[in-house]
Amino acid sequence: ALSAQGTSAHASAYAVAEEAGDSSAGFEYEASRQASDISPLRVGEAAGRMAVENLGKKSIETATMDVVLHPLALASLLSIVTEELSGENLYKKRTPLAGKLGEQVASEELTLVDDGVLEKATRTWPFDAEGVPSRRTVLVERGVLKSFIFDRYWGKACGAESTGNASRGYSSEPRIAPRNLVVEAGSKPLSELISEVDEGMLVVDFMGTHTANIPSGDFSVVAYLPSYIKGGELKHPVKQAMISGNILDFIAKVDAVSREVKNLGRALLPYVRVRGVRVSA
């Protein structure tokens, strides 16, 4: 029998700021395999700072604009993409990526990797839930679809090898799940991603990605803690905003990736900028 031992550490903080009858929230999260990598003080300060910065929310007009995604927001949207990369959905023809291996399916700015051996990542283990050795799998390289993710069962059904992506709880059957997602960092600083935007939003996270239609790729999400950008500057927090569209169209419009990356424990992700997004306010 195979066995492995490991540790993981997580810290999160949720803060609320109030001023003159206005209130706002902020949060921060850190995760690693080692507690020494986590700073509760840093987490708390970041959550408090975000809450204060999101006071004074204002409405904006419905428009087509550029959107800069925080790594948390990118992680939320990638949860749709990884479902479309599932070998089970490929076999059942429930993904718009079926038949597109080797084709351009995203922006050339995007390289997406599923890394089961990423150092200090919380989903790094020597093997998956079926005993298959963990590995690094390039899923999308410069926008070109390179691989789906498989466990043994759905890999065999599709005539492919397992990619080491079987996951399970103690009482559940194995299912396909990503290990540690990595989007390759770009060369531009976040400040430049923002300064090059004439009109747009910076979005910290999304709510509602679980409602996405996986077979079609269509989604409709609420922007969480969005901030309005005008003339290359962050102007004010936004009261409410929604983004709807198709995930493949969305990732095809990524035109810049930041050099800064954030370790989310289960993912190592940068900020990305998406051009020409329809935002409903």
Coordinates of C-alpha atoms in Angstrom, one line a residue:
A1 CA 0.0 0.0 0.0
L2 CA 1.2 3.5 -0.7
S3 CA 1.3 6.1 2.0
A4 CA 2.5 9.7 2.4
Q5 CA 2.5 12.3 5.2
G6 CA 2.5 16.0 5.0
T7 CA 1.4 19.2 6.6
S8 CA -0.5 22.3 5.4
A9 CA -1.1 25.7 7.0
H10 CA -3.8 28.2 6.2
A11 CA -4.7 31.6 7.5
S12 CA -7.6 33.8 6.5
A13 CA -9.1 37.1 7.7
Y14 CA -12.3 38.9 7.0
A15 CA -12.5 42.5 8.0
V16 CA -15.4 45.1 8.0
A17 CA -14.8 48.8 7.8
E18 CA -17.5 51.4 8.6
E19 CA -17.5 55.2 8.1
A20 CA -20.5 57.7 8.1
G21 CA -23.1 54.9 7.6
D22 CA -21.1 53.2 4.8
S23 CA -19.6 49.8 5.3
S24 CA -17.4 47.5 3.3
A25 CA -15.6 44.2 3.6
G26 CA -12.1 42.9 2.8
F27 CA -10.4 39.6 3.1
E28 CA -7.0 37.9 2.7
Y29 CA -5.8 34.3 2.5
E30 CA -2.5 32.6 2.7
A31 CA -1.7 28.9 2.4
S32 CA 1.5 26.8 2.3
R33 CA 2.8 23.4 3.4
Q34 CA 4.8 25.1 6.2
A35 CA 3.4 27.3 8.9
S36 CA 6.5 29.4 8.9
D37 CA 5.5 30.7 5.4
I38 CA 2.3 32.1 6.9
S39 CA 2.0 35.5 8.5
P40 CA -1.3 36.1 10.4
L41 CA -0.2 39.8 10.9
R42 CA 0.2 40.2 7.1
V43 CA -3.1 38.5 6.4
G44 CA -5.0 40.7 8.9
E45 CA -3.4 43.9 7.7
A46 CA -4.2 43.1 4.1
A47 CA -7.8 42.3 4.9
G48 CA -8.2 45.5 6.9
R49 CA -6.6 47.6 4.2
M50 CA -8.9 46.1 1.5
A51 CA -12.0 46.9 3.6
V52 CA -10.9 50.5 4.1
E53 CA -10.1 50.9 0.4
N54 CA -13.6 49.7 -0.5
L55 CA -15.4 52.4 1.4
G56 CA -17.3 55.0 -0.7
K57 CA -18.8 52.7 -3.4
K58 CA -20.4 54.4 -6.4
S59 CA -22.5 53.2 -9.2
I60 CA -21.2 53.0 -12.8
E61 CA -22.9 52.7 -16.2
T62 CA -23.3 49.5 -18.1
A63 CA -20.6 49.4 -20.7
T64 CA -17.9 47.4 -22.5
M65 CA -14.6 47.9 -20.7
D66 CA -11.4 46.2 -19.8
V67 CA -11.2 44.1 -16.6
V68 CA -8.2 43.4 -14.5
L69 CA -8.6 40.1 -12.5
H70 CA -7.0 39.6 -9.1
P71 CA -5.5 36.1 -8.8
L72 CA -8.6 35.1 -6.7
A73 CA -10.9 36.1 -9.5
L74 CA -8.7 34.3 -12.0
A75 CA -8.9 31.2 -9.8
S76 CA -12.7 31.4 -9.8
L77 CA -12.9 31.5 -13.6
L78 CA -10.3 28.7 -14.0
S79 CA -12.6 26.5 -12.0
I80 CA -14.9 26.6 -15.1
V81 CA -11.9 25.9 -17.5
T82 CA -10.7 22.9 -15.5
E83 CA -14.2 21.4 -15.6
E84 CA -14.0 21.7 -19.4
L85 CA -10.6 20.1 -19.3
S86 CA -11.9 17.0 -17.4
G87 CA -11.5 13.7 -19.2
E88 CA -15.0 12.7 -18.0
N89 CA -16.6 15.7 -19.7
L90 CA -14.5 15.0 -22.8
Y91 CA -15.7 11.4 -23.0
K92 CA -19.3 12.5 -22.4
K93 CA -19.0 15.4 -25.0
R94 CA -19.9 17.9 -22.3
T95 CA -17.1 20.3 -23.1
P96 CA -16.6 22.9 -25.9
L97 CA -13.0 21.9 -25.9
A98 CA -13.7 18.4 -27.4
G99 CA -11.8 17.9 -30.7
K100 CA -9.6 21.0 -30.2
L101 CA -6.4 19.4 -29.0
G102 CA -3.5 21.3 -30.7
E103 CA -5.8 24.3 -31.5
Q104 CA -5.7 27.9 -30.3
V105 CA -8.3 28.1 -27.6
A106 CA -7.1 31.0 -25.6
S107 CA -4.9 34.1 -25.8
E108 CA -1.2 33.6 -26.6
E109 CA -0.6 35.4 -23.3
L110 CA -1.9 32.4 -21.4
T111 CA 0.0 29.3 -20.4
L112 CA -1.8 27.1 -17.9
V113 CA -0.1 24.2 -16.1
D114 CA -1.5 21.6 -13.6
D115 CA 1.5 20.9 -11.4
G116 CA 1.2 18.0 -9.0
V117 CA 4.8 18.4 -7.9
L118 CA 4.8 22.2 -7.2
E119 CA 7.0 22.9 -4.2
K120 CA 5.1 23.9 -1.0
A121 CA 1.7 23.8 -2.7
T122 CA -1.1 22.2 -0.6
R123 CA -2.1 19.7 -3.3
T124 CA 1.3 18.4 -3.9
W125 CA 1.7 14.7 -3.0
P126 CA 3.9 11.9 -4.4
F127 CA 0.9 10.3 -6.0
D128 CA -2.8 10.8 -6.6
A129 CA -5.8 9.1 -5.1
E130 CA -5.3 6.0 -7.4
G131 CA -1.6 5.7 -6.7
V132 CA -0.5 7.3 -10.0
P133 CA 2.7 9.3 -9.6
S134 CA 2.2 13.0 -9.5
R135 CA 3.4 15.0 -12.5
R136 CA 3.4 18.4 -14.2
T137 CA 1.0 18.6 -17.1
V138 CA 0.9 21.5 -19.5
L139 CA -2.8 22.1 -20.3
V140 CA -2.6 25.3 -22.4
E141 CA 0.6 26.6 -23.9
R142 CA 0.6 30.1 -25.3
G143 CA -3.1 29.6 -25.9
V144 CA -2.8 26.2 -27.6
L145 CA -4.7 23.3 -26.0
K146 CA -2.1 20.7 -25.1
S147 CA -3.8 18.2 -22.7
F148 CA -6.9 17.3 -20.7
I149 CA -6.7 15.9 -17.2
F150 CA -7.5 12.2 -16.5
D151 CA -7.8 9.7 -13.8
R152 CA -7.3 6.0 -14.6
Y153 CA -11.0 5.3 -15.4
W154 CA -11.7 8.2 -17.8
G155 CA -8.2 8.0 -19.2
K156 CA -8.8 4.5 -20.3
A157 CA -12.3 5.5 -21.7
C158 CA -10.6 8.2 -23.8
G159 CA -7.6 6.1 -24.8
A160 CA -5.3 8.2 -22.8
E161 CA -3.0 7.7 -19.7
S162 CA -3.9 9.1 -16.3
T163 CA -2.4 12.5 -15.7
G164 CA -2.4 11.9 -11.9
N165 CA -5.6 13.8 -11.3
A166 CA -7.7 11.4 -9.3
S167 CA -9.0 13.0 -6.1
R168 CA -11.2 11.6 -3.3
G169 CA -12.3 11.9 0.2
Y170 CA -12.3 9.0 2.7
S171 CA -15.9 8.1 1.9
S172 CA -16.1 9.0 -1.8
E173 CA -15.1 7.5 -5.1
P174 CA -12.2 9.0 -7.1
R175 CA -13.1 11.8 -9.4
I176 CA -11.0 14.0 -11.7
A177 CA -9.8 17.3 -10.1
P178 CA -6.9 19.6 -10.8
R179 CA -3.8 19.5 -8.5
N180 CA -2.0 22.9 -8.3
L181 CA -2.9 25.3 -11.1
V182 CA -0.2 27.6 -12.4
V183 CA -0.6 30.4 -14.9
E184 CA 2.8 31.5 -16.2
A185 CA 3.7 35.0 -15.1
G186 CA 4.1 37.8 -17.6
S187 CA 6.6 40.7 -17.8
K188 CA 4.5 43.7 -16.9
P189 CA 3.9 45.0 -13.3
L190 CA 0.3 45.2 -12.1
S191 CA 0.6 49.0 -12.0
E192 CA 1.1 48.9 -15.8
L193 CA -1.8 46.6 -16.4
I194 CA -3.9 49.3 -14.7
S195 CA -2.3 52.4 -16.1
E196 CA -2.9 51.2 -19.7
V197 CA -6.7 51.0 -19.1
D198 CA -8.8 53.9 -20.3
E199 CA -12.0 52.6 -18.7
G200 CA -12.4 49.4 -16.7
M201 CA -12.5 47.5 -13.4
L202 CA -10.2 45.7 -11.0
V203 CA -12.1 42.7 -9.6
V204 CA -10.9 40.8 -6.5
D205 CA -13.2 37.8 -6.9
F206 CA -16.4 36.4 -8.5
M207 CA -19.5 34.9 -7.0
G208 CA -21.6 32.4 -9.0
T209 CA -19.0 30.5 -11.1
H210 CA -20.6 27.2 -9.9
T211 CA -23.7 28.1 -12.0
A212 CA -21.7 28.1 -15.3
N213 CA -22.9 25.9 -18.1
I214 CA -19.9 23.6 -18.7
P215 CA -21.0 22.1 -22.0
S216 CA -21.4 25.5 -23.6
G217 CA -19.0 27.6 -21.5
D218 CA -21.5 30.3 -20.8
F219 CA -21.4 32.0 -17.4
S220 CA -22.8 34.9 -15.5
V221 CA -21.1 36.1 -12.3
V222 CA -21.2 38.9 -9.8
A223 CA -18.0 40.9 -9.4
Y224 CA -16.9 40.9 -5.8
L225 CA -15.1 44.0 -4.5
P226 CA -14.7 45.7 -7.9
S227 CA -13.0 49.0 -8.3
Y228 CA -13.5 51.4 -11.2
I229 CA -10.5 52.4 -13.4
K230 CA -10.6 55.6 -15.4
G231 CA -7.6 57.1 -17.3
G232 CA -5.3 54.5 -16.0
E233 CA -6.1 55.2 -12.3
L234 CA -8.2 53.4 -9.7
K235 CA -11.0 55.9 -8.9
H236 CA -13.5 54.3 -6.5
P237 CA -15.1 51.1 -5.4
V238 CA -18.1 50.0 -7.4
K239 CA -21.5 49.3 -5.9
Q240 CA -22.5 46.4 -8.1
A241 CA -21.4 44.8 -11.3
M242 CA -22.1 41.6 -13.3
I243 CA -20.1 40.0 -16.1
S244 CA -21.7 37.5 -18.5
G245 CA -20.2 35.7 -21.4
N246 CA -18.5 32.6 -22.7
I247 CA -15.4 31.4 -20.9
L248 CA -13.5 30.6 -24.1
D249 CA -14.3 34.0 -25.6
F250 CA -13.2 35.5 -22.3
I251 CA -9.8 33.8 -22.1
A252 CA -9.2 34.6 -25.7
K253 CA -9.3 38.3 -24.9
V254 CA -6.6 38.3 -22.3
D255 CA -4.0 40.7 -23.5
A256 CA -1.6 41.1 -20.5
V257 CA -0.4 39.0 -17.5
S258 CA 1.4 40.5 -14.5
R259 CA 4.8 39.5 -13.3
E260 CA 3.4 39.5 -9.7
V261 CA 2.0 36.2 -8.6
K262 CA 0.0 35.1 -5.6
N263 CA 0.3 31.8 -3.9
L264 CA -3.2 30.6 -3.1
G265 CA -2.0 27.2 -1.8
R266 CA -3.8 25.3 -4.5
A267 CA -2.7 27.7 -7.2
L268 CA 0.1 30.1 -8.2
L269 CA -1.6 32.8 -10.2
P270 CA -0.9 36.3 -11.6
Y271 CA -3.2 39.2 -12.3
V272 CA -4.5 39.2 -15.9
R273 CA -6.2 41.9 -18.0
V274 CA -9.1 41.1 -20.3
R275 CA -10.0 43.5 -23.1
G276 CA -13.6 44.4 -24.2
V277 CA -15.7 42.8 -21.5
R278 CA -19.4 43.7 -21.2
V279 CA -20.1 44.8 -17.6
S280 CA -23.7 45.2 -16.4
A281 CA -24.1 47.6 -13.5

